[in-house]
Short mmCIF file of N, CA and C in Angstrom, two decimals:
data_model
loop_
_atom_site.label_atom_id
_atom_site.label_comp_id
_atom_site.label_asym_id
_atom_site.label_seq_id
_atom_site.Cartn_x
_atom_site.Cartn_y
_atom_site.Cartn_z
N UNK A 1 8.70 1.89 33.14
CA UNK A 1 8.20 2.25 31.84
C UNK A 1 7.40 1.08 31.27
N UNK A 2 6.20 1.34 30.72
CA UNK A 2 5.35 0.30 30.16
C UNK A 2 5.82 -0.13 28.78
N UNK A 3 5.29 -1.24 28.34
CA UNK A 3 5.67 -1.73 27.01
C UNK A 3 4.96 -0.92 25.93
N UNK A 4 5.65 -0.73 24.83
CA UNK A 4 5.10 0.00 23.69
C UNK A 4 4.72 -1.03 22.64
N UNK A 5 3.53 -0.90 22.14
CA UNK A 5 3.05 -1.83 21.12
C UNK A 5 3.31 -1.25 19.73
N UNK A 6 4.08 -1.97 18.96
CA UNK A 6 4.37 -1.54 17.59
C UNK A 6 3.18 -1.93 16.72
N UNK A 7 2.53 -0.95 16.19
CA UNK A 7 1.36 -1.19 15.36
C UNK A 7 1.78 -1.01 13.90
N UNK A 8 2.09 -2.13 13.26
CA UNK A 8 2.61 -2.10 11.89
C UNK A 8 1.84 -3.06 11.00
N UNK A 9 1.91 -2.79 9.72
CA UNK A 9 1.27 -3.65 8.73
C UNK A 9 2.15 -3.69 7.49
N UNK A 10 1.88 -4.64 6.62
CA UNK A 10 2.59 -4.73 5.36
C UNK A 10 1.59 -4.65 4.23
N UNK A 11 1.92 -3.87 3.21
CA UNK A 11 1.03 -3.63 2.08
C UNK A 11 1.61 -4.29 0.83
N UNK A 12 0.76 -4.98 0.10
CA UNK A 12 1.14 -5.59 -1.16
C UNK A 12 -0.06 -5.51 -2.09
N UNK A 13 0.09 -4.81 -3.19
CA UNK A 13 -1.00 -4.68 -4.16
C UNK A 13 -0.61 -5.38 -5.45
N UNK A 14 -1.58 -6.08 -6.02
CA UNK A 14 -1.35 -6.74 -7.31
C UNK A 14 -2.61 -6.63 -8.15
N UNK A 15 -2.43 -6.18 -9.34
CA UNK A 15 -3.53 -6.18 -10.31
C UNK A 15 -3.09 -7.15 -11.40
N UNK A 16 -3.68 -8.33 -11.40
CA UNK A 16 -3.22 -9.40 -12.26
C UNK A 16 -3.57 -9.24 -13.72
N UNK A 17 -4.74 -8.73 -14.00
CA UNK A 17 -5.19 -8.62 -15.39
C UNK A 17 -4.63 -7.33 -15.99
N UNK A 18 -3.76 -7.45 -16.97
CA UNK A 18 -3.09 -6.30 -17.57
C UNK A 18 -4.07 -5.30 -18.18
N UNK A 19 -5.26 -5.75 -18.48
CA UNK A 19 -6.28 -4.86 -19.02
C UNK A 19 -6.60 -3.72 -18.05
N UNK A 20 -6.37 -3.94 -16.76
CA UNK A 20 -6.69 -2.95 -15.73
C UNK A 20 -5.47 -2.20 -15.22
N UNK A 21 -4.31 -2.40 -15.81
CA UNK A 21 -3.10 -1.67 -15.43
C UNK A 21 -3.18 -0.23 -15.96
N UNK A 22 -2.44 0.66 -15.32
CA UNK A 22 -2.30 2.06 -15.76
C UNK A 22 -3.63 2.82 -15.79
N UNK A 23 -4.52 2.48 -14.89
CA UNK A 23 -5.80 3.19 -14.79
C UNK A 23 -5.96 3.89 -13.44
N UNK A 24 -4.92 3.82 -12.60
CA UNK A 24 -4.97 4.50 -11.31
C UNK A 24 -5.58 3.68 -10.19
N UNK A 25 -5.96 2.44 -10.47
CA UNK A 25 -6.60 1.62 -9.44
C UNK A 25 -5.66 1.34 -8.26
N UNK A 26 -4.40 1.03 -8.54
CA UNK A 26 -3.46 0.74 -7.45
C UNK A 26 -3.16 1.99 -6.64
N UNK A 27 -3.02 3.13 -7.30
CA UNK A 27 -2.78 4.38 -6.58
C UNK A 27 -3.93 4.70 -5.65
N UNK A 28 -5.14 4.62 -6.16
CA UNK A 28 -6.32 4.90 -5.34
C UNK A 28 -6.42 3.91 -4.18
N UNK A 29 -6.19 2.64 -4.45
CA UNK A 29 -6.28 1.62 -3.42
C UNK A 29 -5.23 1.84 -2.33
N UNK A 30 -4.00 2.16 -2.72
CA UNK A 30 -2.94 2.41 -1.74
C UNK A 30 -3.30 3.59 -0.85
N UNK A 31 -3.84 4.65 -1.42
CA UNK A 31 -4.24 5.82 -0.63
C UNK A 31 -5.33 5.47 0.37
N UNK A 32 -6.34 4.74 -0.08
CA UNK A 32 -7.45 4.38 0.80
C UNK A 32 -6.97 3.46 1.93
N UNK A 33 -6.17 2.47 1.59
CA UNK A 33 -5.67 1.54 2.60
C UNK A 33 -4.80 2.26 3.62
N UNK A 34 -3.89 3.12 3.16
CA UNK A 34 -3.02 3.85 4.09
C UNK A 34 -3.83 4.81 4.97
N UNK A 35 -4.77 5.52 4.38
CA UNK A 35 -5.60 6.43 5.16
C UNK A 35 -6.36 5.66 6.25
N UNK A 36 -6.94 4.53 5.88
CA UNK A 36 -7.66 3.71 6.84
C UNK A 36 -6.72 3.15 7.91
N UNK A 37 -5.57 2.66 7.48
CA UNK A 37 -4.61 2.08 8.41
C UNK A 37 -4.14 3.07 9.47
N UNK A 38 -3.81 4.29 9.05
CA UNK A 38 -3.32 5.28 10.00
C UNK A 38 -4.44 5.91 10.81
N UNK A 39 -5.54 6.26 10.18
CA UNK A 39 -6.62 6.98 10.88
C UNK A 39 -7.50 6.06 11.71
N UNK A 40 -7.90 4.94 11.17
CA UNK A 40 -8.85 4.08 11.86
C UNK A 40 -8.19 2.98 12.70
N UNK A 41 -7.14 2.38 12.15
CA UNK A 41 -6.47 1.29 12.87
C UNK A 41 -5.34 1.80 13.77
N UNK A 42 -5.02 3.08 13.62
CA UNK A 42 -3.99 3.73 14.42
C UNK A 42 -2.62 3.06 14.28
N UNK A 43 -2.31 2.66 13.05
CA UNK A 43 -1.01 2.06 12.77
C UNK A 43 0.09 3.11 12.88
N UNK A 44 1.27 2.67 13.23
CA UNK A 44 2.44 3.55 13.28
C UNK A 44 3.25 3.45 12.00
N UNK A 45 3.13 2.33 11.32
CA UNK A 45 3.97 2.07 10.14
C UNK A 45 3.25 1.14 9.18
N UNK A 46 3.38 1.44 7.89
CA UNK A 46 2.92 0.52 6.84
C UNK A 46 4.13 0.30 5.93
N UNK A 47 4.55 -0.94 5.83
CA UNK A 47 5.77 -1.30 5.11
C UNK A 47 5.41 -2.00 3.80
N UNK A 48 6.29 -1.88 2.82
CA UNK A 48 6.10 -2.59 1.57
C UNK A 48 7.45 -2.87 0.93
N UNK A 49 7.45 -3.82 0.03
CA UNK A 49 8.64 -4.16 -0.75
C UNK A 49 8.26 -4.10 -2.21
N UNK A 50 9.14 -3.54 -3.03
CA UNK A 50 8.88 -3.40 -4.46
C UNK A 50 10.07 -3.95 -5.23
N UNK A 51 9.79 -4.69 -6.29
CA UNK A 51 10.84 -5.16 -7.19
C UNK A 51 11.35 -3.95 -7.99
N UNK A 52 12.65 -3.78 -8.06
CA UNK A 52 13.25 -2.60 -8.68
C UNK A 52 12.79 -2.39 -10.13
N UNK A 53 12.52 -3.46 -10.85
CA UNK A 53 12.11 -3.35 -12.25
C UNK A 53 10.65 -2.92 -12.41
N UNK A 54 9.89 -2.93 -11.35
CA UNK A 54 8.47 -2.59 -11.43
C UNK A 54 8.29 -1.08 -11.27
N UNK A 55 8.58 -0.35 -12.32
CA UNK A 55 8.55 1.11 -12.26
C UNK A 55 7.14 1.66 -12.01
N UNK A 56 6.13 0.96 -12.49
CA UNK A 56 4.75 1.42 -12.25
C UNK A 56 4.43 1.37 -10.75
N UNK A 57 4.84 0.30 -10.08
CA UNK A 57 4.59 0.20 -8.64
C UNK A 57 5.38 1.26 -7.88
N UNK A 58 6.59 1.52 -8.30
CA UNK A 58 7.40 2.54 -7.64
C UNK A 58 6.73 3.90 -7.75
N UNK A 59 6.12 4.20 -8.88
CA UNK A 59 5.38 5.46 -9.02
C UNK A 59 4.21 5.51 -8.05
N UNK A 60 3.52 4.39 -7.88
CA UNK A 60 2.38 4.34 -6.96
C UNK A 60 2.83 4.61 -5.53
N UNK A 61 3.92 3.95 -5.12
CA UNK A 61 4.35 4.00 -3.73
C UNK A 61 5.22 5.20 -3.40
N UNK A 62 5.65 5.96 -4.39
CA UNK A 62 6.55 7.07 -4.14
C UNK A 62 5.84 8.24 -3.51
#
């Protein structure tokens, strides 16, 4: 049996300027990055970590 290559990446999004929060930029960016990662880069997994108190990020990643 040949070796299997795990094709994985880690995603971390940050919008530092609060003026740009809650405008859908992170949601749109996450969708585009994941679509590109799976379709073009042929990734098997995209992993992320979220701080439990960051409810806005949890909504994006859910």
